[in-house]
Short mmCIF file of C-alpha atoms in Angstrom, two decimals:
data_model
loop_
_atom_site.label_atom_id
_atom_site.label_comp_id
_atom_site.label_asym_id
_atom_site.label_seq_id
_atom_site.Cartn_x
_atom_site.Cartn_y
_atom_site.Cartn_z
CA MET A 1 -2.05 19.67 21.21
CA ALA A 2 -4.19 16.57 21.69
CA ARG A 3 -3.28 13.45 23.63
CA ILE A 4 -3.46 10.46 21.31
CA ALA A 5 -3.25 6.78 22.29
CA VAL A 6 -2.15 4.35 19.59
CA ILE A 7 -2.85 0.66 20.23
CA GLY A 8 -0.20 -1.52 18.62
CA ALA A 9 3.18 -0.82 17.05
CA GLY A 10 2.59 -2.34 13.63
CA MET A 11 3.67 -0.53 10.49
CA GLY A 12 0.37 1.27 9.90
CA ALA A 13 0.15 2.32 13.55
CA MET A 14 3.70 3.69 13.56
CA ALA A 15 3.06 5.54 10.28
CA ALA A 16 0.06 7.24 11.89
CA ALA A 17 1.99 7.96 15.09
CA ALA A 18 4.87 9.69 13.27
CA ARG A 19 2.53 11.87 11.20
CA LEU A 20 0.40 12.81 14.20
CA ALA A 21 3.46 13.72 16.26
CA VAL A 22 4.72 16.00 13.48
CA ALA A 23 1.30 17.68 13.54
CA GLY A 24 2.00 18.67 17.14
CA HIS A 25 0.16 16.00 19.11
CA ARG A 26 1.40 14.02 22.11
CA VAL A 27 1.37 10.41 20.95
CA VAL A 28 1.78 7.31 23.13
CA VAL A 29 1.99 3.85 21.53
CA TYR A 30 0.90 0.87 23.64
CA GLU A 31 2.32 -2.43 22.38
CA ARG A 32 1.54 -5.73 24.11
CA THR A 33 4.71 -7.44 22.84
CA GLY A 34 8.29 -6.41 23.45
CA THR A 35 9.03 -4.94 20.04
CA TYR A 36 7.72 -2.94 17.09
CA GLY A 37 6.92 -3.82 13.49
CA GLY A 38 3.96 -6.20 13.76
CA ALA A 39 4.29 -8.73 10.94
CA LEU A 40 7.77 -7.41 10.03
CA GLY A 41 9.62 -9.65 12.45
CA ARG A 42 13.19 -10.90 12.55
CA ARG A 43 14.71 -14.21 13.65
CA GLU A 44 18.43 -14.44 14.44
CA ARG A 45 20.40 -17.58 15.19
CA ASP A 46 24.03 -18.68 14.80
CA GLY A 47 24.93 -15.62 12.75
CA PHE A 48 21.95 -16.05 10.40
CA SER A 49 19.17 -13.47 10.17
CA PHE A 50 15.74 -13.80 8.54
CA ASP A 51 12.65 -11.72 7.90
CA THR A 52 9.70 -13.63 9.36
CA GLY A 53 7.14 -11.51 7.50
CA PRO A 54 7.12 -9.98 4.02
CA GLY A 55 10.50 -10.17 2.33
CA LEU A 56 9.98 -7.65 -0.50
CA LEU A 57 8.44 -4.20 -0.73
CA PRO A 58 6.08 -3.07 -3.53
CA LEU A 59 5.20 0.58 -4.07
CA PRO A 60 7.96 2.14 -1.89
CA ALA A 61 6.61 5.62 -2.70
CA VAL A 62 4.21 5.26 0.25
CA TRP A 63 7.10 4.98 2.71
CA ARG A 64 9.19 7.59 0.91
CA ASP A 65 6.30 10.00 1.40
CA LEU A 66 6.21 9.22 5.12
CA PHE A 67 9.87 10.15 5.56
CA VAL A 68 9.57 13.33 3.53
CA LYS A 69 6.44 14.43 5.40
CA THR A 70 7.86 13.65 8.84
CA GLY A 71 11.43 14.85 8.42
CA LYS A 72 12.10 16.28 4.98
CA GLU A 73 14.64 13.61 4.18
CA PRO A 74 14.54 10.62 1.84
CA LEU A 75 13.84 7.11 3.00
CA GLU A 76 17.12 6.10 1.38
CA SER A 77 18.98 8.19 3.94
CA ARG A 78 17.88 5.62 6.56
CA VAL A 79 17.86 2.33 4.65
CA GLU A 80 19.54 0.96 1.54
CA LEU A 81 16.59 0.31 -0.74
CA VAL A 82 17.42 -1.67 -3.90
CA GLN A 83 15.38 -3.08 -6.76
CA VAL A 84 15.71 -6.82 -7.18
CA ASP A 85 16.38 -7.94 -10.74
CA PRO A 86 14.89 -10.12 -12.00
CA SER A 87 11.75 -9.29 -10.07
CA SER A 88 10.94 -12.99 -9.95
CA ARG A 89 11.75 -16.33 -11.48
CA HIS A 90 8.88 -18.73 -12.05
CA VAL A 91 9.00 -22.52 -12.26
CA PHE A 92 5.72 -23.79 -13.68
CA ALA A 93 4.06 -27.16 -13.25
CA ASP A 94 5.26 -28.42 -16.65
CA GLY A 95 8.86 -27.50 -15.87
CA THR A 96 8.89 -24.31 -17.97
CA GLU A 97 10.90 -21.52 -16.37
CA VAL A 98 10.93 -17.77 -16.91
CA ALA A 99 12.69 -14.86 -15.22
CA LEU A 100 10.78 -11.58 -15.30
CA PRO A 101 12.67 -8.26 -15.14
CA ASN A 102 11.77 -5.63 -12.59
CA ALA A 103 9.44 -2.72 -13.38
CA SER A 104 9.49 -3.23 -17.14
CA ARG A 105 6.33 -4.15 -19.01
CA ALA A 106 8.25 -4.47 -22.27
CA GLY A 107 10.91 -6.59 -20.59
CA VAL A 108 8.31 -8.88 -19.03
CA VAL A 109 6.57 -9.38 -22.37
CA ALA A 110 9.91 -10.10 -24.06
CA SER A 111 10.84 -12.69 -21.41
CA LEU A 112 7.47 -14.41 -21.75
CA ASP A 113 7.86 -14.39 -25.54
CA ALA A 114 11.18 -16.22 -25.23
CA ALA A 115 9.87 -18.74 -22.68
CA LEU A 116 6.21 -19.29 -23.63
CA GLY A 117 5.94 -17.96 -27.18
CA PRO A 118 4.57 -14.80 -28.81
CA THR A 119 0.89 -15.66 -28.38
CA ALA A 120 1.17 -16.03 -24.61
CA ALA A 121 3.38 -12.95 -24.35
CA GLY A 122 0.92 -10.87 -26.36
CA ARG A 123 -1.99 -11.92 -24.19
CA TRP A 124 -0.08 -11.02 -21.02
CA GLY A 125 0.86 -7.65 -22.48
CA ASP A 126 -2.76 -6.94 -23.35
CA PHE A 127 -3.80 -8.01 -19.85
CA LEU A 128 -1.34 -5.55 -18.29
CA VAL A 129 -2.97 -2.74 -20.29
CA ARG A 130 -6.36 -3.68 -18.81
CA ALA A 131 -4.80 -4.03 -15.36
CA ARG A 132 -3.43 -0.51 -15.67
CA GLU A 133 -6.88 0.80 -16.50
CA THR A 134 -8.20 -0.98 -13.41
CA TRP A 135 -5.46 0.61 -11.31
CA ASP A 136 -6.31 4.06 -12.66
CA ARG A 137 -9.97 3.53 -11.79
CA THR A 138 -9.44 2.22 -8.26
CA ARG A 139 -6.20 3.79 -7.02
CA ARG A 140 -7.76 6.80 -5.32
CA PRO A 141 -10.89 5.28 -3.72
CA LEU A 142 -9.15 2.07 -2.66
CA LEU A 143 -5.73 3.36 -1.63
CA GLU A 144 -5.45 7.14 -1.35
CA GLU A 145 -8.82 8.29 0.04
CA PRO A 146 -10.83 7.50 3.17
CA LEU A 147 -13.52 4.95 2.46
CA TRP A 148 -16.48 6.63 0.79
CA PRO A 149 -19.60 7.04 2.96
CA ASP A 150 -21.51 5.46 0.06
CA TRP A 151 -19.08 2.54 -0.05
CA GLU A 152 -21.82 0.35 -1.51
CA VAL A 153 -20.98 1.91 -4.90
CA LEU A 154 -17.55 0.31 -4.70
CA ALA A 155 -19.11 -2.99 -3.67
CA GLU A 156 -21.45 -3.10 -6.66
CA ARG A 157 -19.12 -2.16 -9.51
CA GLU A 158 -16.46 -4.34 -11.11
CA PRO A 159 -13.86 -1.91 -12.49
CA TYR A 160 -11.85 -4.45 -14.51
CA PRO A 161 -12.52 -3.93 -18.27
CA ALA A 162 -13.09 -7.56 -19.10
CA VAL A 163 -12.94 -8.62 -22.73
CA PRO A 164 -16.25 -10.03 -24.07
CA HIS A 165 -16.08 -13.61 -25.32
CA LYS A 166 -18.85 -14.91 -27.55
CA ARG A 167 -19.77 -18.56 -27.55
CA LEU A 168 -22.84 -19.60 -29.51
CA LEU A 169 -25.52 -17.11 -28.44
CA ARG A 170 -23.91 -16.13 -25.15
CA THR A 171 -21.37 -13.43 -24.36
CA ARG A 172 -19.21 -13.97 -21.31
CA ARG A 173 -16.95 -11.60 -19.41
CA ALA A 174 -14.50 -12.50 -16.69
CA GLY A 175 -15.83 -11.68 -13.24
CA THR A 176 -13.18 -13.39 -11.14
CA LEU A 177 -9.41 -13.54 -11.38
CA ALA A 178 -9.56 -17.23 -12.33
CA GLU A 179 -11.93 -16.35 -15.19
CA VAL A 180 -9.47 -13.72 -16.40
CA GLY A 181 -6.91 -16.50 -16.65
CA ALA A 182 -9.26 -18.92 -18.37
CA LEU A 183 -11.00 -16.55 -20.77
CA GLU A 184 -8.34 -13.95 -21.54
CA LEU A 185 -4.93 -15.52 -20.92
CA ARG A 186 -5.84 -19.08 -21.97
CA ASP A 187 -2.54 -20.61 -20.91
CA PRO A 188 -2.23 -22.54 -17.63
CA ARG A 189 1.20 -21.05 -17.01
CA LEU A 190 -0.03 -17.50 -17.43
CA ALA A 191 -3.02 -18.33 -15.24
CA ALA A 192 -0.66 -19.65 -12.56
CA LEU A 193 1.45 -16.49 -12.82
CA LEU A 194 -1.66 -14.32 -12.45
CA GLU A 195 -3.22 -16.29 -9.61
CA SER A 196 -0.01 -16.46 -7.56
CA HIS A 197 -0.34 -12.75 -6.80
CA ALA A 198 -3.78 -13.24 -5.23
CA LEU A 199 -2.75 -16.44 -3.47
CA ALA A 200 0.11 -14.62 -1.74
CA TYR A 201 -2.51 -12.47 0.04
CA GLY A 202 -4.64 -15.46 1.01
CA LEU A 203 -7.20 -14.88 -1.75
CA ASP A 204 -8.90 -17.68 -3.65
CA PRO A 205 -8.56 -16.68 -7.34
CA ARG A 206 -11.78 -18.55 -8.09
CA THR A 207 -13.74 -16.06 -5.98
CA ALA A 208 -11.44 -13.00 -5.97
CA PRO A 209 -12.90 -10.28 -8.22
CA ALA A 210 -11.30 -9.59 -11.58
CA ASN A 211 -9.98 -6.24 -10.33
CA ALA A 212 -7.44 -8.19 -8.26
CA ALA A 213 -5.51 -7.66 -11.50
CA VAL A 214 -4.09 -4.56 -9.78
CA LEU A 215 -1.91 -6.84 -7.62
CA PRO A 216 0.40 -7.98 -10.45
CA TYR A 217 0.15 -4.53 -12.03
CA MET A 218 1.61 -2.89 -8.91
CA GLU A 219 4.61 -5.18 -9.11
CA TYR A 220 5.29 -4.71 -12.80
CA ALA A 221 4.65 -0.95 -12.77
CA PHE A 222 6.47 0.09 -9.59
CA GLY A 223 8.91 -2.75 -9.05
CA MET A 224 9.82 -4.95 -6.11
CA TRP A 225 12.34 -3.66 -3.60
CA TYR A 226 14.56 -5.10 -0.90
CA VAL A 227 16.22 -3.43 2.08
CA ARG A 228 19.86 -4.41 1.90
CA GLY A 229 21.64 -4.68 5.22
CA GLY A 230 19.15 -6.84 7.10
CA GLY A 231 15.92 -7.16 5.12
CA LEU A 232 12.55 -5.50 5.59
CA ARG A 233 12.87 -5.56 9.35
CA GLU A 234 15.25 -2.63 8.75
CA LEU A 235 12.34 -0.68 7.29
CA ALA A 236 10.44 -1.25 10.54
CA ARG A 237 13.47 -0.08 12.50
CA ALA A 238 13.73 3.07 10.41
CA VAL A 239 10.05 3.92 10.95
CA TYR A 240 10.38 3.24 14.68
CA GLU A 241 13.40 5.52 14.92
CA ARG A 242 11.54 8.20 12.99
CA CYS A 243 8.76 7.98 15.59
CA LEU A 244 11.30 8.35 18.39
CA ALA A 245 12.87 11.35 16.67
CA ARG A 246 9.42 12.97 16.62
CA ARG A 247 9.02 12.25 20.36
CA VAL A 248 6.49 9.46 20.08
CA GLU A 249 6.47 7.52 23.36
CA PHE A 250 6.44 3.72 23.21
CA ARG A 251 5.28 1.50 26.06
CA PHE A 252 6.24 -2.06 25.20
CA GLY A 253 4.87 -5.00 27.16
CA THR A 254 1.72 -2.99 27.83
CA GLU A 255 -1.53 -4.59 26.75
CA VAL A 256 -4.54 -2.33 26.40
CA THR A 257 -7.56 -4.05 27.95
CA SER A 258 -10.29 -1.57 27.05
CA VAL A 259 -11.09 1.57 25.11
CA VAL A 260 -12.99 3.86 27.45
CA GLU A 261 -15.93 5.83 26.08
CA LYS A 262 -17.83 8.68 27.68
CA ASP A 263 -20.92 10.29 26.20
CA GLY A 264 -20.30 8.74 22.78
CA ARG A 265 -16.66 9.81 22.53
CA VAL A 266 -13.42 8.12 23.51
CA ALA A 267 -11.97 9.19 26.83
CA GLY A 268 -8.81 7.08 26.83
CA VAL A 269 -7.54 3.54 27.29
CA GLU A 270 -7.05 1.18 30.20
CA SER A 271 -4.28 -1.39 30.40
CA ALA A 272 -3.44 -4.31 32.65
CA GLU A 273 -0.64 -2.21 34.13
CA GLY A 274 -2.63 0.73 35.42
CA PRO A 275 -5.70 2.98 35.52
CA LEU A 276 -7.25 5.07 32.77
CA GLU A 277 -4.84 6.88 30.46
CA GLU A 278 -6.80 9.84 29.17
CA ALA A 279 -6.76 10.59 25.44
CA GLU A 280 -8.76 12.79 23.10
CA PHE A 281 -8.19 10.34 20.24
CA VAL A 282 -7.50 6.60 20.11
CA VAL A 283 -5.98 4.92 17.04
CA ALA A 284 -6.38 1.14 17.09
CA GLY A 285 -4.04 -0.97 14.98
CA VAL A 286 -5.58 -4.32 15.90
CA ALA A 287 -7.66 -7.06 14.29
CA PRO A 288 -11.48 -6.55 14.24
CA ASP A 289 -12.25 -9.14 16.92
CA VAL A 290 -9.66 -7.56 19.22
CA LEU A 291 -11.17 -4.11 18.73
CA ASP A 292 -14.65 -5.46 19.44
CA ARG A 293 -13.36 -6.91 22.70
CA LEU A 294 -11.62 -3.67 23.69
CA CYS A 295 -14.87 -1.81 23.10
CA GLY A 296 -16.81 -4.12 25.41
CA GLY A 297 -18.24 -6.33 22.71
CA ALA A 298 -19.96 -3.45 20.91
CA ARG A 299 -19.32 -3.15 17.21
CA ALA A 300 -17.00 -0.19 16.71
CA GLY A 301 -17.07 -0.34 12.93
CA SER A 302 -18.58 2.00 10.40
CA GLY A 303 -21.10 -0.23 8.66
CA VAL A 304 -18.76 -2.06 6.29
CA PRO A 305 -18.65 -5.79 7.15
CA ALA A 306 -15.24 -6.43 8.69
CA GLN A 307 -13.13 -8.58 6.38
CA ARG A 308 -12.18 -11.82 8.08
CA GLY A 309 -9.24 -13.80 6.82
CA GLY A 310 -9.51 -17.41 5.75
CA ALA A 311 -5.87 -18.17 5.13
CA SER A 312 -2.55 -17.64 6.83
CA ARG A 313 1.12 -17.81 5.93
CA LEU A 314 3.76 -20.37 6.78
CA THR A 315 7.42 -19.40 6.60
CA VAL A 316 10.38 -21.77 6.77
CA LEU A 317 13.81 -20.34 7.62
CA LEU A 318 16.72 -22.31 6.17
CA ALA A 319 20.35 -22.04 7.23
CA LEU A 320 22.47 -23.51 4.42
CA ARG A 321 26.12 -24.39 4.14
CA GLY A 322 27.74 -23.17 0.93
CA ALA A 323 27.74 -19.75 -0.71
CA ARG A 324 24.86 -18.30 -2.66
CA PRO A 325 25.67 -19.00 -6.34
CA GLU A 326 26.43 -15.99 -8.50
CA GLY A 327 23.45 -14.86 -10.57
CA THR A 328 20.84 -16.49 -8.34
CA ALA A 329 17.40 -14.86 -8.53
CA HIS A 330 16.33 -13.14 -5.34
CA ARG A 331 12.83 -14.60 -5.61
CA THR A 332 11.63 -17.81 -7.24
CA VAL A 333 8.01 -18.93 -7.28
CA VAL A 334 7.54 -22.68 -7.70
CA HIS A 335 3.97 -23.21 -8.81
CA ALA A 336 1.74 -26.05 -7.63
CA ARG A 337 1.47 -29.04 -9.91
CA ASP A 338 -2.24 -29.48 -9.14
CA ARG A 339 -3.92 -26.08 -8.97
CA GLU A 340 -7.40 -27.30 -8.11
CA ALA A 341 -6.15 -29.56 -5.33
CA GLU A 342 -4.17 -26.71 -3.81
CA LEU A 343 -7.10 -24.28 -3.91
CA ASP A 344 -9.56 -26.86 -2.56
CA GLY A 345 -7.14 -27.62 0.26
CA LEU A 346 -6.85 -23.94 1.17
CA PHE A 347 -10.37 -22.67 0.59
CA GLY A 348 -12.63 -25.71 0.35
CA ALA A 349 -15.20 -26.91 2.85
CA ALA A 350 -12.60 -29.13 4.53
CA PRO A 351 -9.22 -27.30 4.40
CA GLY A 352 -6.23 -29.59 4.25
CA MET A 353 -2.62 -29.91 3.24
CA ALA A 354 -1.67 -29.62 -0.42
CA ALA A 355 0.78 -32.26 -1.61
CA ARG A 356 2.85 -29.68 -3.47
CA PRO A 357 1.75 -26.12 -2.72
CA THR A 358 2.89 -22.96 -4.48
CA VAL A 359 6.10 -21.96 -2.70
CA THR A 360 8.00 -18.66 -2.81
CA VAL A 361 11.76 -19.01 -2.33
CA LEU A 362 13.70 -15.91 -1.26
CA ARG A 363 17.49 -15.97 -1.62
CA PRO A 364 18.72 -12.43 -0.82
CA ASP A 365 22.20 -11.31 -1.82
CA ASP A 366 22.88 -9.70 1.55
CA PRO A 367 26.02 -10.32 3.65
CA ALA A 368 24.19 -9.01 6.73
CA LEU A 369 22.06 -12.18 6.81
CA VAL A 370 24.81 -14.79 7.08
CA PRO A 371 27.77 -15.49 9.38
CA ASP A 372 30.21 -15.49 6.44
CA ALA A 373 30.40 -15.83 2.66
CA ASP A 374 30.33 -19.64 2.87
CA HIS A 375 26.72 -19.78 4.05
CA GLU A 376 23.32 -18.78 2.70
CA ALA A 377 20.07 -17.73 4.39
CA VAL A 378 16.96 -18.84 2.46
CA THR A 379 13.32 -18.21 3.30
CA LEU A 380 10.41 -20.29 2.01
CA SER A 381 6.80 -19.21 2.30
CA ALA A 382 3.38 -20.49 1.28
CA THR A 383 -0.25 -19.69 1.93
CA VAL A 384 -1.79 -22.19 4.36
CA PRO A 385 -5.14 -22.55 6.16
CA ALA A 386 -5.57 -20.37 9.24
CA LEU A 387 -5.48 -21.87 12.73
CA GLY A 388 -8.25 -24.32 13.52
CA ALA A 389 -9.29 -24.75 9.90
CA GLY A 390 -10.24 -28.37 9.28
CA THR A 391 -7.90 -30.17 11.70
CA ASP A 392 -7.79 -31.28 15.33
CA ARG A 393 -4.02 -31.67 15.31
CA SER A 394 -1.78 -29.22 17.10
CA ALA A 395 -0.60 -26.15 15.24
CA THR A 396 3.01 -27.22 15.79
CA GLU A 397 2.44 -30.65 14.24
CA VAL A 398 0.61 -29.28 11.23
CA SER A 399 3.23 -26.57 10.65
CA ALA A 400 6.05 -29.13 10.81
CA GLN A 401 4.37 -31.26 8.14
CA TRP A 402 3.76 -28.23 5.96
CA ALA A 403 7.42 -27.26 6.35
CA GLU A 404 8.60 -30.62 5.02
CA ARG A 405 6.43 -30.18 1.93
CA LEU A 406 7.73 -26.68 1.35
CA ILE A 407 11.31 -27.95 1.51
CA ASP A 408 10.49 -30.74 -0.95
CA VAL A 409 8.99 -28.24 -3.41
CA ALA A 410 11.86 -25.76 -2.95
CA GLU A 411 14.37 -28.32 -4.19
CA ARG A 412 13.04 -27.56 -7.69
CA ALA A 413 14.47 -24.06 -7.21
CA VAL A 414 17.49 -24.89 -5.01
CA PRO A 415 19.12 -28.12 -6.26
CA GLY A 416 20.73 -30.13 -3.47
CA LEU A 417 18.87 -28.15 -0.84
CA ARG A 418 18.61 -30.91 1.77
CA ASP A 419 22.29 -31.78 1.43
CA ARG A 420 23.19 -28.16 2.26
CA LEU A 421 20.74 -27.80 5.14
CA LEU A 422 22.25 -27.05 8.56
CA TRP A 423 18.95 -26.40 10.33
CA HIS A 424 15.53 -24.94 9.76
CA GLU A 425 12.86 -23.18 11.79
CA VAL A 426 9.15 -22.81 11.12
CA CYS A 427 6.95 -19.76 11.64
CA GLY A 428 3.35 -20.82 11.10
CA PRO A 429 -0.10 -19.34 11.72
CA ALA A 430 0.47 -19.41 15.49
CA ALA A 431 3.49 -17.14 15.05
CA VAL A 432 1.46 -14.82 12.82
CA ALA A 433 -1.23 -14.67 15.51
CA ALA A 434 1.35 -13.87 18.20
CA ALA A 435 2.92 -11.09 16.13
CA THR A 436 -0.25 -9.45 14.83
CA GLY A 437 -2.98 -10.28 17.33
CA ALA A 438 -5.21 -11.91 14.71
CA ALA A 439 -6.51 -14.85 16.73
CA ASP A 440 -6.43 -17.39 13.90
CA GLY A 441 -3.24 -16.09 12.31
CA ALA A 442 -5.14 -14.93 9.24
CA ILE A 443 -3.55 -12.41 6.88
CA PRO A 444 -5.58 -9.45 5.57
CA ALA A 445 -5.84 -8.83 1.85
CA PRO A 446 -5.78 -5.42 0.15
CA ALA A 447 -9.18 -3.81 -0.35
CA LEU A 448 -10.78 -4.71 -3.68
CA ALA A 449 -13.92 -3.43 -5.35
CA GLY A 450 -16.93 -5.46 -6.41
CA ALA A 451 -17.64 -8.87 -4.88
CA ALA A 452 -20.59 -7.32 -2.97
CA GLY A 453 -18.10 -5.56 -0.68
CA ARG A 454 -16.68 -8.81 0.67
CA LEU A 455 -13.11 -7.56 0.15
CA LEU A 456 -13.58 -4.04 1.38
CA HIS A 457 -12.35 -3.19 4.87
CA ALA A 458 -13.96 -1.21 7.64
CA ALA A 459 -13.46 2.54 7.36
CA ASN A 460 -10.76 4.22 9.44
CA THR A 461 -13.48 6.17 11.25
CA THR A 462 -15.83 4.36 13.64
CA ARG A 463 -19.19 4.91 15.27
CA THR A 464 -17.39 6.19 18.36
CA GLU A 465 -16.21 9.77 17.98
CA GLY A 466 -12.45 10.04 18.30
CA LEU A 467 -11.81 6.31 17.71
CA PHE A 468 -9.98 5.39 14.49
CA THR A 469 -8.63 2.16 13.04
CA VAL A 470 -5.36 1.67 11.22
CA GLY A 471 -3.34 -1.16 9.69
CA GLY A 472 -4.08 -4.18 7.54
CA TRP A 473 -7.50 -4.93 9.01
CA SER A 474 -8.92 -1.51 8.18
CA HIS A 475 -9.18 0.50 4.98
CA PRO A 476 -7.30 0.18 2.60
CA GLY A 477 -6.34 -3.32 3.77
CA GLY A 478 -3.36 -5.62 3.93
CA GLY A 479 0.10 -5.24 2.42
CA LEU A 480 2.90 -2.84 3.29
CA PRO A 481 1.85 -0.04 0.90
CA HIS A 482 -1.72 -0.24 2.18
CA ALA A 483 -0.61 -0.23 5.82
CA GLY A 484 1.44 2.90 5.20
CA MET A 485 -1.48 4.59 3.48
CA SER A 486 -3.81 3.72 6.36
CA GLY A 487 -1.47 5.68 8.64
CA ALA A 488 -1.60 8.67 6.30
CA LEU A 489 -5.41 8.52 6.09
CA VAL A 490 -5.89 8.30 9.84
CA ALA A 491 -3.50 11.21 10.46
CA GLY A 492 -5.41 13.28 7.91
CA LEU A 493 -8.77 12.45 9.48
CA VAL A 494 -7.54 13.36 12.97
CA VAL A 495 -5.85 16.60 11.91
CA GLU A 496 -8.33 17.86 9.30
CA GLY A 497 -11.51 16.15 10.44
CA PRO A 498 -14.16 14.28 8.42
CA GLU A 499 -13.76 16.63 5.45
CA PHE A 500 -10.30 15.15 4.75
CA ARG A 501 -10.29 13.57 1.29
CA GLY A 502 -6.81 12.12 1.03
CA SER A 503 -3.58 13.14 -0.66
CA GLN A 504 -3.81 15.26 -3.79
#
């Protein structure tokens, strides 16, 4: 039985902790804040309750596997997991609207046919076939296996089977997600639908590789899920309780100040509260700059350039008077009216505030979120520049101005919104930084192939023997499914050693 120190109580870190404890190890989790869950936070006020992080769960099989492997019981025995239907409603710049059913390629194509016409629907259907092929090519190396030692192969190859387009004497193939929209979908509404999936992870579709097509594919193939009875924070609670049931020890309010190394191998961790805590293995669920600091400024990585975020997320929590109307879609995406202006504002040389950004509106049908049936809890979110990007104004001031724009945009999805508004609260990049430890509040994207390795993440192993990384800032990257898989990969590497090759 080894002593294992886990730094951070985010979802990936807790997934690793539960699996390692089941394998017979003594696991202690050190968390600098007073709670668990990382980005899966909760805000409660006046009988209202809100998720402050992700509001929907793709690919729940990752978390189902965790519960089966750590207790031989289904995830659904701990939380009420339900598919939202429709998966999403979209309001496009020209006013066109479409509701897309959950986990049904045929249903999605039929809905697009009715709203946008058969040509657009056919192109989207053909795109989903290519996206599936991309998923089949990348699923194992980018989600289910430790990062290959020859990771440069993944960096060099673009796995998306782009369609050749001939113009005069030239043949062009899409190399970026935006080019997939322009060359293959050829409808600004379909392009907006496609690009919104990358934008939600802080990716610029103009530079994101074409294989980012797997992001919409995951949604349409495996569905989008909600945890009824309190939102996705309940998933974090269930994982935390699973850790406790497997005798994982949590030390909240304990900030690790250094990872101690001796003769090229970890020896334990030191915290502000006490002397060295010895450990044979250390699992770090922190952002790259934090890990560098804990290791005394030395690069702890494995050779892959650490992915640094360039965008963050702003969330606005709305307490509304009046009941949620029957038949309301759980999720509505209101697309920006000026795509180029939004992308330039987020990713350009001088980041700024988009006049009307793309806004996601979540309206859960969940009595646990409201004081009574005559009120509604609504969450708005948008991708925004990370802290310090292009402004000298305070984070609070900038977030407040962003919030007003999000509310203005959301009225296209929630008529009479301001008249129903009791109060609102804003969780901006500073709140993301406080919850996750990423200094600028940046959000990590899932690992993607190609793009010269720019969107790969550092391997879970490091140059220091016995030191591993877990969570959104390490392989396989950001997003709840990826965080859960990082926990499984780290547990496998600790238990089986470097020969571990992932789930079969």
